[in-house]
Coordinates of C-alpha atoms and ligand atoms in Angstrom, one line a residue:
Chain W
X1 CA 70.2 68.5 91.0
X2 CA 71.7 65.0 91.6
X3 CA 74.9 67.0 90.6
X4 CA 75.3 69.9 92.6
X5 CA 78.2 68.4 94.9
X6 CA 78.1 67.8 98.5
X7 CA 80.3 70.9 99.4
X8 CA 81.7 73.6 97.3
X9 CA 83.6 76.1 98.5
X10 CA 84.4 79.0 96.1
X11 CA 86.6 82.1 97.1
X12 CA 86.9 81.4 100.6
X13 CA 89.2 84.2 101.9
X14 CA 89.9 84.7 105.9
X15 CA 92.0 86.6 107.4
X16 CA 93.3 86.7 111.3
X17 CA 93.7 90.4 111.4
X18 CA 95.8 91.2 108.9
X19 CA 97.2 88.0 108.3
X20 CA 95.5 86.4 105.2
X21 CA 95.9 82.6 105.8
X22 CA 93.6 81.5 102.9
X23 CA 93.5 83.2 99.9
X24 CA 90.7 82.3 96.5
X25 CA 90.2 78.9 97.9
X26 CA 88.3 77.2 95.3
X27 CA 86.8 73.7 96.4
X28 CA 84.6 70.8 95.4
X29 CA 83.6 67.8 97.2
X30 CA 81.2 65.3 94.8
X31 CA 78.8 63.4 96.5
X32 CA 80.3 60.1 97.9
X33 CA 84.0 61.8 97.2
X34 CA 87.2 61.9 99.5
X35 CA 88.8 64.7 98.9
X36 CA 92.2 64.5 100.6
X37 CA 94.1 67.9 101.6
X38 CA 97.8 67.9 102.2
X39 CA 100.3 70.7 102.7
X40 CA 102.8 72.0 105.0
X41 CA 102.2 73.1 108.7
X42 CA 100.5 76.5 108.5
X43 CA 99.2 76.4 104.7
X44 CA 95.7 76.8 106.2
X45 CA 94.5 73.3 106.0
X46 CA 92.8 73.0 109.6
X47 CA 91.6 76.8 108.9
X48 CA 89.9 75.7 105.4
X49 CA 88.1 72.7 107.4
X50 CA 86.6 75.1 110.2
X51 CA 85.4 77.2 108.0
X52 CA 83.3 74.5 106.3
X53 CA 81.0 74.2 110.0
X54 CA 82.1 77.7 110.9
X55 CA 84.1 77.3 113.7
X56 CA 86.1 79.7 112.3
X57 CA 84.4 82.6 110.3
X58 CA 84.8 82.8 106.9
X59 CA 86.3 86.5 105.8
X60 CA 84.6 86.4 102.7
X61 CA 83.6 83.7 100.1
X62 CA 81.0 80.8 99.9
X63 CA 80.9 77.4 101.5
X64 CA 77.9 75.3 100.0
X65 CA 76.8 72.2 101.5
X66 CA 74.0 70.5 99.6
X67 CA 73.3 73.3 97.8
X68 CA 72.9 76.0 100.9
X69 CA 75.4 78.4 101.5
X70 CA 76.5 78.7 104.8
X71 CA 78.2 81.4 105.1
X72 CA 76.0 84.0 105.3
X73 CA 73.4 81.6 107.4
X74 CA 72.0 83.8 110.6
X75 CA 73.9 82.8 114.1
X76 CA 70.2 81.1 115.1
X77 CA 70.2 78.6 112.4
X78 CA 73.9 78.2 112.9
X79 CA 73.4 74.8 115.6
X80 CA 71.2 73.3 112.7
X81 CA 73.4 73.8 110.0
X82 CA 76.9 72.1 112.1
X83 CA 74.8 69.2 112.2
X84 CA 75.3 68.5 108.5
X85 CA 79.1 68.5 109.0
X86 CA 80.7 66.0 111.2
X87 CA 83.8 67.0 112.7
X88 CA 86.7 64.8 113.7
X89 CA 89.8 66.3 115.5
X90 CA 93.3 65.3 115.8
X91 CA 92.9 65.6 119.7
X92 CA 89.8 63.7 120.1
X93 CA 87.8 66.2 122.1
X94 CA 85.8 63.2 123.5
X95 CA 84.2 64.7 126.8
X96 CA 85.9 62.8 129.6
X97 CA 83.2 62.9 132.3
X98 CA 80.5 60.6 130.6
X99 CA 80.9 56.9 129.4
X100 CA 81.8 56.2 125.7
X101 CA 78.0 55.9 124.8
X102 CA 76.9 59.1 126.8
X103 CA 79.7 60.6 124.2
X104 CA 77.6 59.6 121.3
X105 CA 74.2 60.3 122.4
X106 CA 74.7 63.7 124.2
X107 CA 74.2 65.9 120.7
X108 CA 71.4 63.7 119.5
X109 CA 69.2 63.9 122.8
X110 CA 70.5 67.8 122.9
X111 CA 71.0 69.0 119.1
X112 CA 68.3 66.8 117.7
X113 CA 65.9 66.1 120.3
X114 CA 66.0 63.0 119.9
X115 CA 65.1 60.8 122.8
X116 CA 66.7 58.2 125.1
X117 CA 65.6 55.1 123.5
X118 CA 66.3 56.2 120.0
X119 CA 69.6 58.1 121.1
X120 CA 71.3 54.7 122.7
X121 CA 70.2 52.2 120.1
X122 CA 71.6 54.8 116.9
X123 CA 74.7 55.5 119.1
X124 CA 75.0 51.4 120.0
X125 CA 74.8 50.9 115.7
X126 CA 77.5 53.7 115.8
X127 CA 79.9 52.4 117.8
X128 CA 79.5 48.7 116.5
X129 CA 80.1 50.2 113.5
X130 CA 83.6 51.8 114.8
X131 CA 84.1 48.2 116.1
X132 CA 83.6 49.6 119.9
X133 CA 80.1 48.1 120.8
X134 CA 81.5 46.2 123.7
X135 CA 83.4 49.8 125.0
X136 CA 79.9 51.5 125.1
X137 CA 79.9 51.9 129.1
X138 CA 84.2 52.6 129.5
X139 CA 85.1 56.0 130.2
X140 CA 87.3 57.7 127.1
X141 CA 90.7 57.9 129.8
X142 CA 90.0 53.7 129.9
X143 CA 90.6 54.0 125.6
X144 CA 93.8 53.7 123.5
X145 CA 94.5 57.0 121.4
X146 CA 92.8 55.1 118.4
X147 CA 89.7 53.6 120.3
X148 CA 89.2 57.3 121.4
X149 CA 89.2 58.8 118.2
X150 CA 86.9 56.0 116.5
X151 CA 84.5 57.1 119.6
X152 CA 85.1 60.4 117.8
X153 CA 83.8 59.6 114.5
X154 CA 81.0 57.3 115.9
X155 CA 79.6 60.7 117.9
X156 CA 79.9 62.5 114.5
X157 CA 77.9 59.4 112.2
X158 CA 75.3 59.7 114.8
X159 CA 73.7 62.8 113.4
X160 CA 74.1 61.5 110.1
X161 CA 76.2 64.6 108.7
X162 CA 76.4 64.9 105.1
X163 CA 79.9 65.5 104.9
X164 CA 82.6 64.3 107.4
X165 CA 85.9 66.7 107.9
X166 CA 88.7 65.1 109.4
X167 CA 91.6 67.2 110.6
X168 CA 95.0 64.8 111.0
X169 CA 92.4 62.0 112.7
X170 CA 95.9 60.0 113.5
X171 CA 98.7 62.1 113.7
X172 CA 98.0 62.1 117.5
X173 CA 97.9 58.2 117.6
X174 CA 100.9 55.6 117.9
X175 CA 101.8 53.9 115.0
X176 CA 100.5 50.5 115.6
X177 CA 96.9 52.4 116.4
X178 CA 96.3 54.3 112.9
X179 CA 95.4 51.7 111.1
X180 CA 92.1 50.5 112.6
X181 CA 91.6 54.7 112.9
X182 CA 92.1 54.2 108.5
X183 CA 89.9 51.3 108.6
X184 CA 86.8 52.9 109.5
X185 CA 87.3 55.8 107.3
X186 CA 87.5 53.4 104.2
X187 CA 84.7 51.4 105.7
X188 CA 82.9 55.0 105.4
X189 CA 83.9 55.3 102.0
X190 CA 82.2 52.5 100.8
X191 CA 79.3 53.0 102.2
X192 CA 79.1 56.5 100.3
X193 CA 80.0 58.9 102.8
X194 CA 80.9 62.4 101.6
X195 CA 84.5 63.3 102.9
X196 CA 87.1 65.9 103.4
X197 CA 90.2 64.9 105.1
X198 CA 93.5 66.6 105.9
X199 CA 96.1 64.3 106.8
X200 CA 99.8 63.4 106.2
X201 CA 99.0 59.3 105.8
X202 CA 99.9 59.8 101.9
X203 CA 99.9 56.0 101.6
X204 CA 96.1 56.3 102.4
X205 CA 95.6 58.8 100.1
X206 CA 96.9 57.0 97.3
X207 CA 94.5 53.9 98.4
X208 CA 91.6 55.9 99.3
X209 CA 91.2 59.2 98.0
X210 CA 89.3 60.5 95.1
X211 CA 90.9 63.8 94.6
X212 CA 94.0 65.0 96.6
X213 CA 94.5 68.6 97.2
X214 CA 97.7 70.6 98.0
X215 CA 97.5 73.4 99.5
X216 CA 100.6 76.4 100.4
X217 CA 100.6 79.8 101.9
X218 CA 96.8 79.5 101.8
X219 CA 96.1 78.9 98.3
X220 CA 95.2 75.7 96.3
X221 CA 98.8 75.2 94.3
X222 CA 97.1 72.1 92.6
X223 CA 94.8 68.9 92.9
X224 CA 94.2 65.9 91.0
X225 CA 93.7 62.3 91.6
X226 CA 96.5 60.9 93.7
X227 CA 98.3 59.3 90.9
X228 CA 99.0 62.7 89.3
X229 CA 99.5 64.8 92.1
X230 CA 102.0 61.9 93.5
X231 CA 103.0 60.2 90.5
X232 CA 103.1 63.7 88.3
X233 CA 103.4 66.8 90.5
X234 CA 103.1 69.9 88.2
X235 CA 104.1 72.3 90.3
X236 CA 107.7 73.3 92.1
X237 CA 106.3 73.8 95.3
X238 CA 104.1 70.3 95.2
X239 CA 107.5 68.4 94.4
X240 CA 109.7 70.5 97.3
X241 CA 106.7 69.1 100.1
X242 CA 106.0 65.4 99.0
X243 CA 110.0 64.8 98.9
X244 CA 110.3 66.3 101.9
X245 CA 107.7 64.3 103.4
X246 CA 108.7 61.0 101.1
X247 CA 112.3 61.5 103.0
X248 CA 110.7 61.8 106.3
X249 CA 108.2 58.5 105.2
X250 CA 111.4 56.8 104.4
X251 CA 113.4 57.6 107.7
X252 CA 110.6 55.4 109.7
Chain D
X1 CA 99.2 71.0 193.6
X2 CA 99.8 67.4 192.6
X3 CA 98.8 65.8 189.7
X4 CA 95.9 64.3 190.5
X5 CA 94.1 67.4 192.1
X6 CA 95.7 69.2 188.8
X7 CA 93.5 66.9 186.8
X8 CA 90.4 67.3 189.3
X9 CA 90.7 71.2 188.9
X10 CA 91.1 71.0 185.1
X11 CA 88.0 68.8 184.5
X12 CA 85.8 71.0 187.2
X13 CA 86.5 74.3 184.8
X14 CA 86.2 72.7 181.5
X15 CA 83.7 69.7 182.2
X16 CA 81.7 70.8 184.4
X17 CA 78.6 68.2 184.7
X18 CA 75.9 70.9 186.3
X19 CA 76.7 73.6 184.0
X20 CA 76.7 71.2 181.2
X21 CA 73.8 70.3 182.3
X22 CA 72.3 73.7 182.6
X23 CA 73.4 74.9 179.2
X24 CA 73.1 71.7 177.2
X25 CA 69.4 72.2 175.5
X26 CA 70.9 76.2 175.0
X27 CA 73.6 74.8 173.1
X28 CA 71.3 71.7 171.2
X29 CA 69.2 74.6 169.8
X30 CA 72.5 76.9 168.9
X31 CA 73.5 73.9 166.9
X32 CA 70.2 73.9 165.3
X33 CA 70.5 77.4 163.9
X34 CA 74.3 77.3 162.6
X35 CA 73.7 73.9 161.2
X36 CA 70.4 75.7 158.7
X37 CA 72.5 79.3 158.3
X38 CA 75.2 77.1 157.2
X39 CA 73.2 75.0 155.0
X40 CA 71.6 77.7 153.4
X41 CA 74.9 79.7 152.9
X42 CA 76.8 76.9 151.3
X43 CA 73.4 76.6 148.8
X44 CA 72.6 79.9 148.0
X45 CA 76.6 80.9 148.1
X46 CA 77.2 78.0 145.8
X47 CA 74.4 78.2 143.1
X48 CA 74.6 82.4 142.9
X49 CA 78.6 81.7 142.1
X50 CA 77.4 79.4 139.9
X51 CA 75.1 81.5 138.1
X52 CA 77.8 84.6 138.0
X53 CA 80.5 82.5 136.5
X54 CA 78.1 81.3 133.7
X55 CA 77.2 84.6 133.1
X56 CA 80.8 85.9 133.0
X57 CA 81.1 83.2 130.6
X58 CA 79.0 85.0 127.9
X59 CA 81.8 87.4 127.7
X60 CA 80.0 90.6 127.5
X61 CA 81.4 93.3 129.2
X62 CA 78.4 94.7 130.7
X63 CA 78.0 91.4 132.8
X64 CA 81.6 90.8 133.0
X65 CA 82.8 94.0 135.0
X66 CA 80.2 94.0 137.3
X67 CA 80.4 90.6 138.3
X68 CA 84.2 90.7 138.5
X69 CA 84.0 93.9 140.6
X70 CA 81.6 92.0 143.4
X71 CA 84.0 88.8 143.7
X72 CA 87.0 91.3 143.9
X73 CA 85.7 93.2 146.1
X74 CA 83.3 90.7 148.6
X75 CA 86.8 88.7 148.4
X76 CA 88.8 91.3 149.9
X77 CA 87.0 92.7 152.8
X78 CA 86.9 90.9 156.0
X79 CA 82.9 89.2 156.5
X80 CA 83.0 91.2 159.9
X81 CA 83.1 94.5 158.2
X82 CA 80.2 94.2 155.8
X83 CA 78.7 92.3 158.6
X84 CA 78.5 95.4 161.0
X85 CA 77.9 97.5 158.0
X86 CA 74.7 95.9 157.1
X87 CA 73.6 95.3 161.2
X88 CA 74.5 98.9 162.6
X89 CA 74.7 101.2 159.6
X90 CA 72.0 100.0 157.5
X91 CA 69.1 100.8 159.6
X92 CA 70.2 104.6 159.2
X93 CA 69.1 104.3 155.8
X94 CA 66.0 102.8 156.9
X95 CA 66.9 99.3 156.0
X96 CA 66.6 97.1 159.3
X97 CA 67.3 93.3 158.8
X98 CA 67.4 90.8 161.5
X99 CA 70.8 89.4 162.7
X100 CA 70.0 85.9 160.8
X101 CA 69.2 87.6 157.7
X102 CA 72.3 89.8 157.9
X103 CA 74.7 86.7 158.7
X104 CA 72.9 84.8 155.9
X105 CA 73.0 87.4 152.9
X106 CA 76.5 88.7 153.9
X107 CA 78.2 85.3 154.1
X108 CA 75.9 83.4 151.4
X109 CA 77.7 86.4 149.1
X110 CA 81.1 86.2 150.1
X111 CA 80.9 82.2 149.3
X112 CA 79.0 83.7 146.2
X113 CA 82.2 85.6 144.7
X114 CA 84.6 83.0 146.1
X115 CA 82.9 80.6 144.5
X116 CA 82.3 82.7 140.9
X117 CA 86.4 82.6 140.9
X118 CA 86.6 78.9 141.6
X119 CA 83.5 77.5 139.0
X120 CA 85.4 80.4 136.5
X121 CA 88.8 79.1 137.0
X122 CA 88.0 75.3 135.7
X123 CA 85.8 77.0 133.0
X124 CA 89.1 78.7 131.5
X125 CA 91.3 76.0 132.3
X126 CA 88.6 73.7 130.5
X127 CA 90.6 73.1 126.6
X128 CA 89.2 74.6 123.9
X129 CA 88.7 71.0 122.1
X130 CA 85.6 70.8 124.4
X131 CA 83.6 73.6 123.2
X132 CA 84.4 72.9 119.7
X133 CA 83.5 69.9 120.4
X134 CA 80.3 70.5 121.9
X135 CA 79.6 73.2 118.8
X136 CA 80.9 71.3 116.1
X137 CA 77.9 68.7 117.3
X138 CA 75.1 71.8 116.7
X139 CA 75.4 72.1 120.4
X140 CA 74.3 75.7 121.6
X141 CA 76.2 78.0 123.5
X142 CA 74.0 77.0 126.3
X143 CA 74.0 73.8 126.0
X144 CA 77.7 72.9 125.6
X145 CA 77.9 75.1 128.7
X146 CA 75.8 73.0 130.6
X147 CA 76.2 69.6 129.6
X148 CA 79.8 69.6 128.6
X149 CA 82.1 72.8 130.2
X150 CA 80.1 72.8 133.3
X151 CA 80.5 69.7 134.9
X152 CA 83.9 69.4 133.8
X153 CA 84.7 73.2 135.9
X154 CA 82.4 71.8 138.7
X155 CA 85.2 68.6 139.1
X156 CA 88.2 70.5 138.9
X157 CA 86.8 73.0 141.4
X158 CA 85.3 70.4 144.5
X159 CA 88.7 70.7 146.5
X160 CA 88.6 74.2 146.4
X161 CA 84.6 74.7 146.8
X162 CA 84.7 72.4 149.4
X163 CA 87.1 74.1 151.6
X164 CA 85.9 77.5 151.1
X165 CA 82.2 76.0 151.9
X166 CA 83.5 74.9 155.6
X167 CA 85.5 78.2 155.8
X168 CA 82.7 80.2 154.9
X169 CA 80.1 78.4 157.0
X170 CA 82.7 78.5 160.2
X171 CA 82.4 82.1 159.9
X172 CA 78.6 82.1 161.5
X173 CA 80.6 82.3 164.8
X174 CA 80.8 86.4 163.7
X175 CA 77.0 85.9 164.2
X176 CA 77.5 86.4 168.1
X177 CA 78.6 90.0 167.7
X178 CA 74.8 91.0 165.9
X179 CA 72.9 88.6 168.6
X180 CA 72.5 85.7 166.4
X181 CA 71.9 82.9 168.4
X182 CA 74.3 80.0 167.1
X183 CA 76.8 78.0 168.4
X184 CA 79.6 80.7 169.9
X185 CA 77.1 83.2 171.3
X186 CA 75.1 81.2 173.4
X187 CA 78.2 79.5 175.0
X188 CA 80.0 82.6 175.6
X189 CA 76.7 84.4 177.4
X190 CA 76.7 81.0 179.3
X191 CA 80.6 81.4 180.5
X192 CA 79.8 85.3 180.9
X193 CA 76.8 84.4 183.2
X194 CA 79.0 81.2 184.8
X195 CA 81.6 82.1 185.1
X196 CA 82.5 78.6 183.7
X197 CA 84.7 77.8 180.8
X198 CA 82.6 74.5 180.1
X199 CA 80.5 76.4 178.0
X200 CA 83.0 77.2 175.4
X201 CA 84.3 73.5 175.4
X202 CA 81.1 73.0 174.5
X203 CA 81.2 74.8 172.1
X204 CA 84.2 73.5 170.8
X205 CA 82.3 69.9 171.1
X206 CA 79.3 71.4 169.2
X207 CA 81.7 72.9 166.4
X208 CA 83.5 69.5 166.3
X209 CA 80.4 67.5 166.2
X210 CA 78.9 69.7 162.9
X211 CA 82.5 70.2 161.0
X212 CA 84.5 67.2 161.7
X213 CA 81.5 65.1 159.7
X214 CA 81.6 67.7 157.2
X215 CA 85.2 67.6 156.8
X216 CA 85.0 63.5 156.3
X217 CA 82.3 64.3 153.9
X218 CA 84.3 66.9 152.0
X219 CA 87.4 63.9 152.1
X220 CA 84.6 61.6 150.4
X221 CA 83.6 64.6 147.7
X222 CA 87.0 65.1 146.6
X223 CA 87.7 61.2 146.0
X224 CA 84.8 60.4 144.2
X225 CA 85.0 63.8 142.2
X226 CA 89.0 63.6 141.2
X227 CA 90.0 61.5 138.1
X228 CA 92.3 62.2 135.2
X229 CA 90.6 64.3 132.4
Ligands
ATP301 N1 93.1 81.9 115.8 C1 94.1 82.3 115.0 N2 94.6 83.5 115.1 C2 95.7 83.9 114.4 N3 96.3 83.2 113.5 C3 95.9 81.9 113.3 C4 94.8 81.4 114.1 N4 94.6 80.1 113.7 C5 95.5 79.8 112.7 N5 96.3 80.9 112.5 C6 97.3 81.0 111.5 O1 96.8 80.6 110.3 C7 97.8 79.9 109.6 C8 97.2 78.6 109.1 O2 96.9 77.8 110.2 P1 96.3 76.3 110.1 O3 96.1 75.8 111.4 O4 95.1 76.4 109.3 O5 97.4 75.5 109.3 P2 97.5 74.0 109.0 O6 97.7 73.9 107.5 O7 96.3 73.3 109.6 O8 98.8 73.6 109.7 P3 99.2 72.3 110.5 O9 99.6 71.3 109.5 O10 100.3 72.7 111.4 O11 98.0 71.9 111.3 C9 99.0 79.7 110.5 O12 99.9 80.6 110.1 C10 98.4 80.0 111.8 O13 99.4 80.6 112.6
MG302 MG1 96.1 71.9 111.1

């Protein structure tokens, strides 16, 4: 049972209307994996993540997560089940009329009843964790772009999630700021955390990730450990997107 | 008629100590009752449009048309109308309310769709990031509504809720024409039976004395309510 992994998806279709925008997704996240997704604009990454909490509906398909499929969960257990999936955007989404620590306890003290006491201290360990302990009573608007967003995945730890989805975490963030955004997701790494990440910082991947993931047109074209899929691309369409985006590396 | 007496004559018709004198406790009370009405227009008016938009929130159409076809609607007829409406054509149908009550359900409602527009309005304009957010979290509809959308909608709108309030609440002055006995009734039976015009600078005194705070106080609101999101 150890086994099972922490989120399998398996022939996740959606459409928006007619338009298909993922086709026969077949996925598997192992427990303590990141799984890295890359692809160009409009392959269906961010669509494939949303699906995973349901933000978006899936068309048809499965998404397990630890062994429960979630797809055809009732809308009433729907609040329970998003609290196993931690979601960090590429716009922050931190709520901008409450203090950085009100941010982090709001969906405990609401989603999980937990109370005052319990709700600071576990989002005080969260945001010390993130490196932010001392920014617990700013406002998000006082943050940089990066402090913001590692407010973001400290309200996310907080309901210890099994899996964390990240969708481009710094492609909204200055250059100078993505680093300490990358630091605390390899911090998570190494403490086990389960992880599906779309992003375009390929240098991370290499470093970080387990497994990466291309994805085009809404289909898996291939996936592998980073060495292969960087190192070895087996596919046309693989080799056509990391030059481009090798070129575009190399222009910076 | 030289300046001096000009100024003499001018402070006999509009400051008249005895009539002032006369009409002053008429007047204190008249305060009284505008100052509740209004109170209790700007809190009902407030918390129904409130309620609405929230409910228009849910998206369903069965709430939805209804509640968009009472703000159109209670937005676009003057007060005065459904005011005489309710007073002198309601009792036909058996329905008799008391001046007070008519002033205070017609205006509370008006407020009531203005309102629903203004708390709807920041609800749309709030970004979509904030509900997913909020849901993403295993936050409820309800819940994100509440705690997250809500307070954000209630920010953006203070300018505009506060304005409309005072707007709304200056309107109890249509009270004099149903016998309610507030502010710009009792001073204009006082110049009628005076023959004076210091009752209505009285009046203007008395409407000063109750809006001119409020406006500082609506100032204050919109400082302490307006920061970058
Ligand atoms: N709500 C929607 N309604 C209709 N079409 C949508 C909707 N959301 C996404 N799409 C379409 O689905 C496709 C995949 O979008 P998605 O955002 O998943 O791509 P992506 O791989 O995340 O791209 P990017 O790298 O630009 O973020 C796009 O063609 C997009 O236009
Ligand atoms: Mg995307």
């Amino acid at each position: 049972m150890a086994q099972t992994p922490m989120l399998e998806i398996t022939a996740l279709e959606k459409r928006f209307g007619t338009v298909e925008v993922l086709r026969s997704i077949d996925l598997k996240v192992g427990r303590g994996e990141l799984v890295f997704v890359i692809g160009p604009s409009g392959s269906g990454k961010s669509t494939m993540l949303r699906c995973c909490n349901r933000l978006e509906e899936p068309t048809s398909g499965s998404i397990f997560i630890d062994g429960r499929n979630i797809v055809n969960c009732p809308a009433a257990e729907l609040n329970r089940l998003r609290l196993q999936t931690g979601m960090v955007f590429q716009g922050f989404h931190l709520y901008p009329h409450m203090s950085v620590v009100r941010n982090v306890m709001l969906a405990q003290i609401k989603a999980l009843k937990r109370d005052k006491v319990t709700a600071r201290t576990r989002a005080m360990d969260m945001l010390d964790r993130v490196g932010l302990a001392h920014k617990a009573d700013a406002m998000p608007s006082e943050l940089s772009g990066g402090q913001q967003q590692r407010v973001a995945i400290a309200r996310a730890l907080a309901l210890n999630p099994k899996v964390m989805l990240f969708d481009e975490p710094t492609s909204a963030l200055d250059p100078e700021l993505v680093g300490s955004v990358l630091k605390v997701m390899k911090d998570l790494r190494a403490e086990g955390m389960t992880m599906l990440v779309v992003s375009h910082e390929m240098a991370f991947a290499r470093e970080a990730a387990d497994r990466v993931v291309f994805m085009d047109g809404g289909v898996v074209v291939e996936q592998g450990p980073p060495e292969a899929i960087f190192g070895n691309p087996q596919h046309d369409r693989t080799r056509a997107f990391l030059s481009r985006v090798s070129h575009h590396a190399g222009a910076e | 008629m030289n300046a001096p007496a000009g100024f003499q004559r001018f402070v006999e018709v509009f400051f008249d100590g005895a009539i002032i004198d006369r009409y002053l406790p008429d007047l204190l009370s008249a305060m009284v009752t505008t100052l509740w009405l209004g109170a209790i227009i700007i809190v009902t008016g407030v918390a129904v449009g409130l309620v609405l938009a929230c409910l228009r929130s849910l998206q369903v159409w069965w709430l939805t048309v209804p509640i968009v076809m009472f703000a159109d609607i209670l937005r676009a007829l003057p007060p005065l109308v459904l005011i005489l409406i309710f007073y002198f054509g309601l009792p036909g149908l058996g329905v008799m309310m008391s001046g007070p009550l008519v002033l205070f359900i017609v205006l509370a409602a008006v407020l009531a769709a203005f309102c629903e527009e203004i708390f709807w309005a920041g609800l749309t304009a709030l970004p979509r990031g904030q509900w997913e957010a909020g849901r993403a979290t295993g936050m409820s509809f309800a819940q994100t509504l509440i705690w997250v959308a809500l307070p954000q909608a209630v920010r953006m709108g203070v300018p505009s809720l506060v304005n409309r309030s005072l707007a709304i609440t200056k309107m109890t002055a249509l009270g004099s024409v149903i016998g309610v006995k507030e502010v710009l009734a009792v001073s204009s039976s006082a110049q009628a039976m005076s023959g004076s015009a210091t009752p209505l600078t009285m009046a203007a005194a008395a409407y000063l004395a109750i809006f001119l705070p409020a406006v500082i106080l609506a100032r204050w609101l919109e400082r302490r309510f307006s920061w970058k999101v």
